[in-house]
mmCIF file with all atom_site columns, C-alpha atoms and ligand atoms in Angstrom:
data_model
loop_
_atom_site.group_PDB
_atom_site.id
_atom_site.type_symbol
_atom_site.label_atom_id
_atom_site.label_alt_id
_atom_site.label_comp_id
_atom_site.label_asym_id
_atom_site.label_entity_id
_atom_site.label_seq_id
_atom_site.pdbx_PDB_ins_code
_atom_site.Cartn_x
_atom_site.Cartn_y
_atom_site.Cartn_z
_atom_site.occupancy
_atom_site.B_iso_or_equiv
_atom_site.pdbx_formal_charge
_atom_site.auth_seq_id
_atom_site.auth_comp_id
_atom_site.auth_asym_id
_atom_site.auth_atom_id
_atom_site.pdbx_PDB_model_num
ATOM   1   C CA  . UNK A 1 1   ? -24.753 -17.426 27.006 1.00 49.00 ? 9   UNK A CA  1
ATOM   2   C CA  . UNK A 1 2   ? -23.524 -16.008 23.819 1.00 69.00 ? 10  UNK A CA  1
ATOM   3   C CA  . UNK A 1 3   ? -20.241 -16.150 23.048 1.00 91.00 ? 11  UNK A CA  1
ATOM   4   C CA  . UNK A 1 4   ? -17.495 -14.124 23.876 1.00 95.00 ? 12  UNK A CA  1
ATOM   5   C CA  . UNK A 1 5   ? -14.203 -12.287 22.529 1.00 97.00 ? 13  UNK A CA  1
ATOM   6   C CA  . UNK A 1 6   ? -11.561 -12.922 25.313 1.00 97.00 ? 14  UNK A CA  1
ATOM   7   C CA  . UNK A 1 7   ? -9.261  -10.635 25.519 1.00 98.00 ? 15  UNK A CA  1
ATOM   8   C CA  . UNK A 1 8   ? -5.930  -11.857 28.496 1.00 98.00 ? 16  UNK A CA  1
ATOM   9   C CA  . UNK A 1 9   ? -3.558  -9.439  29.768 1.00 98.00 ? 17  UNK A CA  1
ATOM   10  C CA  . UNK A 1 10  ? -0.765  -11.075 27.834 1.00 98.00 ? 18  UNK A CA  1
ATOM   11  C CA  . UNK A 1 11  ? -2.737  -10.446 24.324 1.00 98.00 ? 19  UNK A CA  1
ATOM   12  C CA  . UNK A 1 12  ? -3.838  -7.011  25.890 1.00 98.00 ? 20  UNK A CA  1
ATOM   13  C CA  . UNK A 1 13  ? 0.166   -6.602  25.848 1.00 98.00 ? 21  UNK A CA  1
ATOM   14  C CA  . UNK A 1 14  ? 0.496   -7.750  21.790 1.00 98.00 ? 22  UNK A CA  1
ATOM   15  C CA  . UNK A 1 15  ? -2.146  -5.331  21.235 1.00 98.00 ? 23  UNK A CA  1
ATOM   16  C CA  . UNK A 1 16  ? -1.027  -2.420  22.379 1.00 98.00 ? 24  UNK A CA  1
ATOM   17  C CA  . UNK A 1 17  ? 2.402   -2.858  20.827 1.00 98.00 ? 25  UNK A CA  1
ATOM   18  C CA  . UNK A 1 18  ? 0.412   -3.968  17.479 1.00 98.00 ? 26  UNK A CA  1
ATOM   19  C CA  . UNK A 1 19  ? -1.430  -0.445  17.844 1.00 98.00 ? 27  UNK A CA  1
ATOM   20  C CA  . UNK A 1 20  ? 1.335   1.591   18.779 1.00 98.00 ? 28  UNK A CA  1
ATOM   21  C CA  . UNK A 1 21  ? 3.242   0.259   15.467 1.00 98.00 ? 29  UNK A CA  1
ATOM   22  C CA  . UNK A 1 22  ? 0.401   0.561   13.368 1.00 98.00 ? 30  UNK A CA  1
ATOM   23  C CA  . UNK A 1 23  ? 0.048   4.318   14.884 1.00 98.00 ? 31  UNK A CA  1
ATOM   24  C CA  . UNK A 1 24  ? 3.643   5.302   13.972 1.00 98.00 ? 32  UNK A CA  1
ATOM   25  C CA  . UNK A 1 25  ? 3.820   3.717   10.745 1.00 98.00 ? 33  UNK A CA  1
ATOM   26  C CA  . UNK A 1 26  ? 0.619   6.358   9.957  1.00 98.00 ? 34  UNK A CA  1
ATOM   27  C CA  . UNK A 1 27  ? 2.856   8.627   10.378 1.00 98.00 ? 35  UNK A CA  1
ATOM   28  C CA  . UNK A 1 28  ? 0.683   10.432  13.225 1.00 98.00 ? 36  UNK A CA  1
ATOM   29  C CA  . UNK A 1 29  ? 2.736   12.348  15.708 1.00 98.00 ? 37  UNK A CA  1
ATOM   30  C CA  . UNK A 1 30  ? 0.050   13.235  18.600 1.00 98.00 ? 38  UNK A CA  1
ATOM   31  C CA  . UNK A 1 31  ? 1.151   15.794  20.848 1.00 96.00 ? 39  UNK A CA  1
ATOM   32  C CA  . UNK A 1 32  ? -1.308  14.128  23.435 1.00 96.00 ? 40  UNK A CA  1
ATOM   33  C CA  . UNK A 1 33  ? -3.167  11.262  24.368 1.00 97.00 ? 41  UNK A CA  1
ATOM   34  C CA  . UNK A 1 34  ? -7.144  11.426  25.796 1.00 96.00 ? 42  UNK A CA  1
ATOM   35  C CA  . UNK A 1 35  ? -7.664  8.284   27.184 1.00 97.00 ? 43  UNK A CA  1
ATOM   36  C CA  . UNK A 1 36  ? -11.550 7.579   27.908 1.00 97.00 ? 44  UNK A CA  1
ATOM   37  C CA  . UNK A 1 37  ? -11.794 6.242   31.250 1.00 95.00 ? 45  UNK A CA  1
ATOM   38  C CA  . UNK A 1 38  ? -12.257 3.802   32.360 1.00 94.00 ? 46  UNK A CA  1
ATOM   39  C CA  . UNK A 1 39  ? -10.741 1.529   30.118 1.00 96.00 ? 47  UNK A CA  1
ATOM   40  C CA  . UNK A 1 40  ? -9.365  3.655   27.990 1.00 98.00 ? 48  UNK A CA  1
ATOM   41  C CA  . UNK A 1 41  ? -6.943  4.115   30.608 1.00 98.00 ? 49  UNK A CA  1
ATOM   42  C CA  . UNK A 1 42  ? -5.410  1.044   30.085 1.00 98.00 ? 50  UNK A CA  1
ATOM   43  C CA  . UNK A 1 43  ? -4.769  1.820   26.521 1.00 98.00 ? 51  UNK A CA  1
ATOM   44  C CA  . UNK A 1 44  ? -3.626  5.483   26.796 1.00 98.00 ? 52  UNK A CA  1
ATOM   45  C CA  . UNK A 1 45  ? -0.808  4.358   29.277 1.00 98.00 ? 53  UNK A CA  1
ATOM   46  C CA  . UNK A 1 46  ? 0.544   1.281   26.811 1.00 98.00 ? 54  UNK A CA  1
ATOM   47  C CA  . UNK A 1 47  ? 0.396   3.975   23.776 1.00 98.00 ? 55  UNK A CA  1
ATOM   48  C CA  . UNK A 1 48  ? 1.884   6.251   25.736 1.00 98.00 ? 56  UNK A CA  1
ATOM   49  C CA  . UNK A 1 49  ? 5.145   4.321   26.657 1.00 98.00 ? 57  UNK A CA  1
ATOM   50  C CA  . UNK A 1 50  ? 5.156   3.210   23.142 1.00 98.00 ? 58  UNK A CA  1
ATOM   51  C CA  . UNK A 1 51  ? 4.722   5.834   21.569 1.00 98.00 ? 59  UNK A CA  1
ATOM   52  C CA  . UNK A 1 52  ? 6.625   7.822   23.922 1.00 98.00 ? 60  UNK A CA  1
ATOM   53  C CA  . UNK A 1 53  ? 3.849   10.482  24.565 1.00 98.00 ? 61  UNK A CA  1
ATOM   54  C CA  . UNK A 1 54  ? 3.884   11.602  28.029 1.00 97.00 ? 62  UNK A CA  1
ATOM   55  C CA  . UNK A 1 55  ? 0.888   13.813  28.178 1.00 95.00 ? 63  UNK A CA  1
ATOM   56  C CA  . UNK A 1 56  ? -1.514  12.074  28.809 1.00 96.00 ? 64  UNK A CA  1
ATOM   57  C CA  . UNK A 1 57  ? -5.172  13.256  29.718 1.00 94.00 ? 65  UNK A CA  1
ATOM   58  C CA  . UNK A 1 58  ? -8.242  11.688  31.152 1.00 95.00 ? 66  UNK A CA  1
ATOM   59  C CA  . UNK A 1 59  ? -11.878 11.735  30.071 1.00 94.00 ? 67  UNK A CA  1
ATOM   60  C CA  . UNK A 1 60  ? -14.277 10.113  32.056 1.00 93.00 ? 68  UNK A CA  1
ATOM   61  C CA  . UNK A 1 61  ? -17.569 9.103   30.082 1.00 92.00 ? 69  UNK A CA  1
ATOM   62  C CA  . UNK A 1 62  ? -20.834 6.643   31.955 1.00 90.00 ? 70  UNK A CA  1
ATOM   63  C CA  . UNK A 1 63  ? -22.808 4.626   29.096 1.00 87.00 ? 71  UNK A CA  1
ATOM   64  C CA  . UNK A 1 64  ? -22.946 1.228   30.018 1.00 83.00 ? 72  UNK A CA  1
ATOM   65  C CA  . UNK A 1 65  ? -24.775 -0.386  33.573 1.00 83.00 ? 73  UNK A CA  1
ATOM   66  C CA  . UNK A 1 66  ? -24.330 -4.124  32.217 1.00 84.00 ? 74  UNK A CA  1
ATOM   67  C CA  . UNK A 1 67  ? -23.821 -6.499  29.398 1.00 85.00 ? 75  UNK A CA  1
ATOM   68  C CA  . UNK A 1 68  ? -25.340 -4.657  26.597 1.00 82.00 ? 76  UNK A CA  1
ATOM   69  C CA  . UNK A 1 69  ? -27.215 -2.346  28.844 1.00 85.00 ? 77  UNK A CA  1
ATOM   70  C CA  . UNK A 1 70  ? -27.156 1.260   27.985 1.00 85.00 ? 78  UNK A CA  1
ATOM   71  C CA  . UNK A 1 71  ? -27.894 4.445   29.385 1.00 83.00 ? 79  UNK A CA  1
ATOM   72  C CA  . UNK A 1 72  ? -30.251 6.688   26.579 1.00 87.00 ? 80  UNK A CA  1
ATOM   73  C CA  . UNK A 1 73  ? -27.103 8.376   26.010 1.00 90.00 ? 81  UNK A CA  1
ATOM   74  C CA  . UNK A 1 74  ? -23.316 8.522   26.882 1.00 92.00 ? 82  UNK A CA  1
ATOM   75  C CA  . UNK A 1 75  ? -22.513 11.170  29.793 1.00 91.00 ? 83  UNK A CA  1
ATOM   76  C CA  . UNK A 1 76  ? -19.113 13.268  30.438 1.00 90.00 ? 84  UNK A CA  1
ATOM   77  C CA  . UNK A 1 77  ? -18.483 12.971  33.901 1.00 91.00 ? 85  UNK A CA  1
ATOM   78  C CA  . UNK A 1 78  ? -16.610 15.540  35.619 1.00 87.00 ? 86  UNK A CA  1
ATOM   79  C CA  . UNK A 1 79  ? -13.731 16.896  35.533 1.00 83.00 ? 87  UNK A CA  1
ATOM   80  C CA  . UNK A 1 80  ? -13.999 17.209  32.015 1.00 84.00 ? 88  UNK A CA  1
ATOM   81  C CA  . UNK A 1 81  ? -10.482 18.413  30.152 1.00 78.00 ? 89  UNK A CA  1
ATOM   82  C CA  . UNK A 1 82  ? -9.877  22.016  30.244 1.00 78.00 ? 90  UNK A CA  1
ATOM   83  C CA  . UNK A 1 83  ? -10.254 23.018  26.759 1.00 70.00 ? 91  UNK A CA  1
ATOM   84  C CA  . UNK A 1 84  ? -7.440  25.159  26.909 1.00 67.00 ? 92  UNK A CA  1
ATOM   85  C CA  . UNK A 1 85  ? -5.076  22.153  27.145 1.00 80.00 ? 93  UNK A CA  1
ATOM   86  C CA  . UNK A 1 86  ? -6.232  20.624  23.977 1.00 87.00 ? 94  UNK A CA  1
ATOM   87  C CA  . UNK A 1 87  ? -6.000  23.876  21.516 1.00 90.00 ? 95  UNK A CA  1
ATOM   88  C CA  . UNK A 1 88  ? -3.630  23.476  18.893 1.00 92.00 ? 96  UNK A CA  1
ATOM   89  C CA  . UNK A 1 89  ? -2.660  19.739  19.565 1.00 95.00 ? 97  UNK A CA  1
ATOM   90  C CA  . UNK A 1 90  ? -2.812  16.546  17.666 1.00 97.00 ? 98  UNK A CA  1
ATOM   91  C CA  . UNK A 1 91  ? -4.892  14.388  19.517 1.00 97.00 ? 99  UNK A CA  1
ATOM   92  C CA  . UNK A 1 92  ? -4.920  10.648  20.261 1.00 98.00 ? 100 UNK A CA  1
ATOM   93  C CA  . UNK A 1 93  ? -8.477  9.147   21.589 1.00 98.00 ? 101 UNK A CA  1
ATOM   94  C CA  . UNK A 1 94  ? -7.530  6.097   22.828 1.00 98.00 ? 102 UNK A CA  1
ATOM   95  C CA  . UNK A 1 95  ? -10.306 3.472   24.306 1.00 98.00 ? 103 UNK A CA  1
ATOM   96  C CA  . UNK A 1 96  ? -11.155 0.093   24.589 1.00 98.00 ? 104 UNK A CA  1
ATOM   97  C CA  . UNK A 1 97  ? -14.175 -0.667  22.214 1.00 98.00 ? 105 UNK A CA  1
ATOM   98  C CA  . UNK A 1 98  ? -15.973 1.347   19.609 1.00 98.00 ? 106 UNK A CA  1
ATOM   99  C CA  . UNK A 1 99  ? -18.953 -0.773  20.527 1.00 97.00 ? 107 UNK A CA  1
ATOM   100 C CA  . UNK A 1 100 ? -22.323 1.711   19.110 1.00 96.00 ? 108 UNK A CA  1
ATOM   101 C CA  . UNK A 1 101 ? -19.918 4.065   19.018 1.00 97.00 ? 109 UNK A CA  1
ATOM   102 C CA  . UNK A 1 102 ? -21.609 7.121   20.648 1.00 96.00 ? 110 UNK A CA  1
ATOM   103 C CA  . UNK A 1 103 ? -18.927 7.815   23.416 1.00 96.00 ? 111 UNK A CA  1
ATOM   104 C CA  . UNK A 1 104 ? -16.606 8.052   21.082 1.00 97.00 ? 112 UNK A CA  1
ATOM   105 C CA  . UNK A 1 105 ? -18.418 10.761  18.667 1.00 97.00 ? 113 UNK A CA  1
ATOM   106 C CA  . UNK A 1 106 ? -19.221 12.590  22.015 1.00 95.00 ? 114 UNK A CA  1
ATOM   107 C CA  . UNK A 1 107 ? -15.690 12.792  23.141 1.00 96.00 ? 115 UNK A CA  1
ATOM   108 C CA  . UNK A 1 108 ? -14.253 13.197  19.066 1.00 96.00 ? 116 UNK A CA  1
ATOM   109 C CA  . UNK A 1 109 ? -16.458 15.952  18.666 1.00 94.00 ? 117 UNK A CA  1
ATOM   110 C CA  . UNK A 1 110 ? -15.843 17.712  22.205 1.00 92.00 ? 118 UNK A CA  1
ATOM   111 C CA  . UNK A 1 111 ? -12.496 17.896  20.636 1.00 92.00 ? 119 UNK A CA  1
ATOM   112 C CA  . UNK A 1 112 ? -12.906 18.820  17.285 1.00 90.00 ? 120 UNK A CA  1
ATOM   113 C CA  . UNK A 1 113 ? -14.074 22.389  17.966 1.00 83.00 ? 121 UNK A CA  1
ATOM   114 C CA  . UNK A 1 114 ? -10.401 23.204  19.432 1.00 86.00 ? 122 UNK A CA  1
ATOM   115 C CA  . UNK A 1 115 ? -7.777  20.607  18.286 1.00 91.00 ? 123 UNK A CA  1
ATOM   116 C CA  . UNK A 1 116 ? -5.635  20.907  14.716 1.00 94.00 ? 124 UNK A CA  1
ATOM   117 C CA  . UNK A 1 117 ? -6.320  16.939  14.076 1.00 96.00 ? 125 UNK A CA  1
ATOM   118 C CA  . UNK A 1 118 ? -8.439  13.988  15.971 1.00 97.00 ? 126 UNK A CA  1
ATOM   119 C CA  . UNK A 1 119 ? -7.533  10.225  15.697 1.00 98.00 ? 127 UNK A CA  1
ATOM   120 C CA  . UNK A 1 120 ? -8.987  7.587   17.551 1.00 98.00 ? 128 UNK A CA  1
ATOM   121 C CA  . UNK A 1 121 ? -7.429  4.299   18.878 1.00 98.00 ? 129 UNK A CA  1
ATOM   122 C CA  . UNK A 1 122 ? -8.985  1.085   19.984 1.00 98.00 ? 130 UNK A CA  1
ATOM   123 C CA  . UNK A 1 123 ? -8.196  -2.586  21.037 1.00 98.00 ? 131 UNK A CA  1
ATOM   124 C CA  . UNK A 1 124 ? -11.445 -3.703  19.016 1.00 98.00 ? 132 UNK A CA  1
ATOM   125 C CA  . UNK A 1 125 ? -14.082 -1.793  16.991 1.00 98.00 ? 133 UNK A CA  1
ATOM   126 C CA  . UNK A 1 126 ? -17.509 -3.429  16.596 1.00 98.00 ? 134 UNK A CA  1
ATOM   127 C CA  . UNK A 1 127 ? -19.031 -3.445  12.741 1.00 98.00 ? 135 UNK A CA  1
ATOM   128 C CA  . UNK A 1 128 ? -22.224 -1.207  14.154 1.00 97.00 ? 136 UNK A CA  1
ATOM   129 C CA  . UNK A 1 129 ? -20.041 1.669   15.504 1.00 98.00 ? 137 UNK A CA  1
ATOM   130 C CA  . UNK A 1 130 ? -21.240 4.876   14.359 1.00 97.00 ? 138 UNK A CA  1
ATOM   131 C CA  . UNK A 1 131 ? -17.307 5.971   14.353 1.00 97.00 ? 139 UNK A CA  1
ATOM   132 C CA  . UNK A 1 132 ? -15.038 4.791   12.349 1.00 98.00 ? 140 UNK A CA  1
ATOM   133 C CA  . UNK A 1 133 ? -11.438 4.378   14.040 1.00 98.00 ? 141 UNK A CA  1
ATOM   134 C CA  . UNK A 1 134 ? -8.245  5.512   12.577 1.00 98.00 ? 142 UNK A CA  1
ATOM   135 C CA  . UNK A 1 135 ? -6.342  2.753   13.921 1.00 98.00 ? 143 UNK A CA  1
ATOM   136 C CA  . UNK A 1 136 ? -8.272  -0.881  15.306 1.00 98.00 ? 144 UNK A CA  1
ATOM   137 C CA  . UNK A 1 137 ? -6.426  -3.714  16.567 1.00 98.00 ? 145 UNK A CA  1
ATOM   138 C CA  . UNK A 1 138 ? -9.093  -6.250  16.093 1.00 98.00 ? 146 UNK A CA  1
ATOM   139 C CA  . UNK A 1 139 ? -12.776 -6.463  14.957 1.00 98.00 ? 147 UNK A CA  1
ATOM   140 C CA  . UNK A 1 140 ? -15.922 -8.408  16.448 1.00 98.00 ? 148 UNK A CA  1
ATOM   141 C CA  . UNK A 1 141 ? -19.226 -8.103  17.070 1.00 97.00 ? 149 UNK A CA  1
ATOM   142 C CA  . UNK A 1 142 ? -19.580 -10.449 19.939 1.00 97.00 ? 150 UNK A CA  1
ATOM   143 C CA  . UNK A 1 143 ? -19.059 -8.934  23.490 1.00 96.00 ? 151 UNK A CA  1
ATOM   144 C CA  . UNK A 1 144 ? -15.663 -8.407  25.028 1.00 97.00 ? 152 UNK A CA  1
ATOM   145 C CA  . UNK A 1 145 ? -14.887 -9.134  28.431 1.00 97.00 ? 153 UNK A CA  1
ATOM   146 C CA  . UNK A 1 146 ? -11.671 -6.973  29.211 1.00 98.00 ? 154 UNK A CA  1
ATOM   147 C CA  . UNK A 1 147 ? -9.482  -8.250  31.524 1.00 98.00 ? 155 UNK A CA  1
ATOM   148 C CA  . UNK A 1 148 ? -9.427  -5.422  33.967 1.00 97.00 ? 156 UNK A CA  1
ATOM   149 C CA  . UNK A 1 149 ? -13.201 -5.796  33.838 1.00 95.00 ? 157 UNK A CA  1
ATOM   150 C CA  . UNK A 1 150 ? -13.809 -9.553  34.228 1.00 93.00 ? 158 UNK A CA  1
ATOM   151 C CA  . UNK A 1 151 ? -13.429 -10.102 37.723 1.00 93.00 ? 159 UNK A CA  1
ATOM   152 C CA  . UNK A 1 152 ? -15.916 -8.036  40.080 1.00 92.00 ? 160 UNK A CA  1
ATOM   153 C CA  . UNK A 1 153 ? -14.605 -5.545  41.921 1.00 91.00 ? 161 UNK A CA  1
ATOM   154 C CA  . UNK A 1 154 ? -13.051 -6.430  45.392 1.00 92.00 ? 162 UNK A CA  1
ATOM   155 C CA  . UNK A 1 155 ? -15.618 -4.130  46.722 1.00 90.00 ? 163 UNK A CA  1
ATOM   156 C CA  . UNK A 1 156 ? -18.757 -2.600  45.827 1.00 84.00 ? 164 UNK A CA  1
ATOM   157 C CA  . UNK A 1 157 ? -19.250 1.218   46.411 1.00 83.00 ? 165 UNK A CA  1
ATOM   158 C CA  . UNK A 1 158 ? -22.435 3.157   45.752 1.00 77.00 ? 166 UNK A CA  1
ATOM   159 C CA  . UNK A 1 159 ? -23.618 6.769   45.630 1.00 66.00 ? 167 UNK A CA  1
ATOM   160 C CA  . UNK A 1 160 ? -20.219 7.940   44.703 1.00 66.00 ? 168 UNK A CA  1
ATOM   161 C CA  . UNK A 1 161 ? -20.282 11.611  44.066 1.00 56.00 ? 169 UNK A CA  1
ATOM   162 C CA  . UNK A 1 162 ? -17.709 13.521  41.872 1.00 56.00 ? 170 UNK A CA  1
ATOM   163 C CA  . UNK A 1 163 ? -16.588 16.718  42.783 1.00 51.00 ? 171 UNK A CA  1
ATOM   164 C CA  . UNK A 1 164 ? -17.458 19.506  39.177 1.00 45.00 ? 172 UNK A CA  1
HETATM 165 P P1  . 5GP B 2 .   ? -19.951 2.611   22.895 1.00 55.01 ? 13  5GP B P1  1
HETATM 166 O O1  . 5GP B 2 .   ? -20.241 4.028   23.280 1.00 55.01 ? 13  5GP B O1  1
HETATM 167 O O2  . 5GP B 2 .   ? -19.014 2.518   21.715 1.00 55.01 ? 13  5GP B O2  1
HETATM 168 O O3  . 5GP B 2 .   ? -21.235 1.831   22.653 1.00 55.01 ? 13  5GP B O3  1
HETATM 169 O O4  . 5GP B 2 .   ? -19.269 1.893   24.128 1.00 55.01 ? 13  5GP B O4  1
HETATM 170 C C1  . 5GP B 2 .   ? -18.173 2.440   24.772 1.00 55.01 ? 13  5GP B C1  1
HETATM 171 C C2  . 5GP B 2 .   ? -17.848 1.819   26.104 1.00 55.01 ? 13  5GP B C2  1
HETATM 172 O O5  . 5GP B 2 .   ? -18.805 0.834   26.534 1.00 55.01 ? 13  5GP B O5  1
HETATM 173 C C3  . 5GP B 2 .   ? -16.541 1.078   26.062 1.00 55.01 ? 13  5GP B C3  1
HETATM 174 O O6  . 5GP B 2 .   ? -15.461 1.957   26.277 1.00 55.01 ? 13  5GP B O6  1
HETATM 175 C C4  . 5GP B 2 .   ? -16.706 0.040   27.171 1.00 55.01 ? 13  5GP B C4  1
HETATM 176 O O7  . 5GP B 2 .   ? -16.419 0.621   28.435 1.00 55.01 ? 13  5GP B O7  1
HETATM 177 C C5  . 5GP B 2 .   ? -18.172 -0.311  27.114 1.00 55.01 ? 13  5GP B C5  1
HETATM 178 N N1  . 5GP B 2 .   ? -18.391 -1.479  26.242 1.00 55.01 ? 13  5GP B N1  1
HETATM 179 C C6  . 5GP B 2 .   ? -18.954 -1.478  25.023 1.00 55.01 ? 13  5GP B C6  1
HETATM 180 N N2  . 5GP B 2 .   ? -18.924 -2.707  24.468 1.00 55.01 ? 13  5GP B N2  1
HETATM 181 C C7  . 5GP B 2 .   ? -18.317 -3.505  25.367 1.00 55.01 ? 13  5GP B C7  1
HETATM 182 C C8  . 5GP B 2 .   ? -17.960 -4.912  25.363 1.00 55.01 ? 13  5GP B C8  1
HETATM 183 O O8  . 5GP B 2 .   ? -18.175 -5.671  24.411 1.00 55.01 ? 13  5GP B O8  1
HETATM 184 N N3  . 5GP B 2 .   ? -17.344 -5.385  26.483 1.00 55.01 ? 13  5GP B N3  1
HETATM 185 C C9  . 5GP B 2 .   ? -17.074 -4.594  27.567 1.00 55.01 ? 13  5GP B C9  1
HETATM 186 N N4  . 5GP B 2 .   ? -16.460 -5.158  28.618 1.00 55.01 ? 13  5GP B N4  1
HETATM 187 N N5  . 5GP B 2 .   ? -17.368 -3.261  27.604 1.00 55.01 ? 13  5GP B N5  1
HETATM 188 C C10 . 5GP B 2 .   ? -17.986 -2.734  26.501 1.00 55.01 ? 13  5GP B C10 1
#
């Protein structure tokens, strides 16, 4: 098996501190923070006490099904943020990897048509991503196993439907 970036909860907690800094020393003042779920989450809410930004929104996008296995395209999921919410307001796109970069670029240009200024943050940014981030804790090309990602899930659920 090829290897691997490893990424522990205890570095996950350097990195988000390391972003946050490098984020405020920018100068960038976002008025909100998109996370992409799902582990974007994880990112938003560590920015978000660091920065202390405490609107925080959700976007949830489905691209990957495995270890470098891709969907033809990324895919907003429902609910998607109410555009309304966004007008006007610095943004902060926070998410785990830029790996190709596409969900990114989706959800940077959903924005763009309604924000006054789009940034993105990541824990690692991959040299083939089509986006280039604003702020990048580290950079690799191998694959990442997250650790809120690593273990399989306690349980396994399928045909889970998503109210519009
Ligand atoms: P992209 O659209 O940039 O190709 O990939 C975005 C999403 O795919 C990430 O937010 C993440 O959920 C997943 N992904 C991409 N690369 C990796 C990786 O190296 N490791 C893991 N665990 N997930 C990845």
């Amino acid at each position: 098996m090829a290897e691997r970036e490893e990424l522990t909860w205890e570095l996950f907690g350097t990195a988000g501190r390391e972003l946050a800094e490098a984020i405020a020393d920018s100068g960038f003042e976002p008025d909100l923070i998109l996370s992409v779920a799902r582990g974007g989450l994880f990112v938003a809410g560590a920015l978000g006490y660091a920065l202390d930004v405490k609107n925080l929104h959700v976007m949830n996008v489905e691209f990957y099904t495995g270890v470098d296995e891709r969907l033809d395209l990324p895919v907003m999921l429902p609910p998607v943020p109410n555009a309304v919410d966004l007008t006007g307001a610095r943004v902060l796109i926070a998410d785990d990897v830029a790996d190709t970069g596409a969900t990114l670029k989706l959800v940077r240009d959903f924005c763009a048509d309604h924000v006054a200024e789009v940034r993105c943050a990541v824990v690692y940014e991959k040299p083939r991503s089509e986006v280039r981030c604003e702020y990048v804790w580290r950079h690799t090309d191998k694959w990442i196993n997250f650790p809120w990602s690593s273990l399989p899930p306690v349980v396994r659920r399928s045909g889970q439907v998503l109210d519009a």
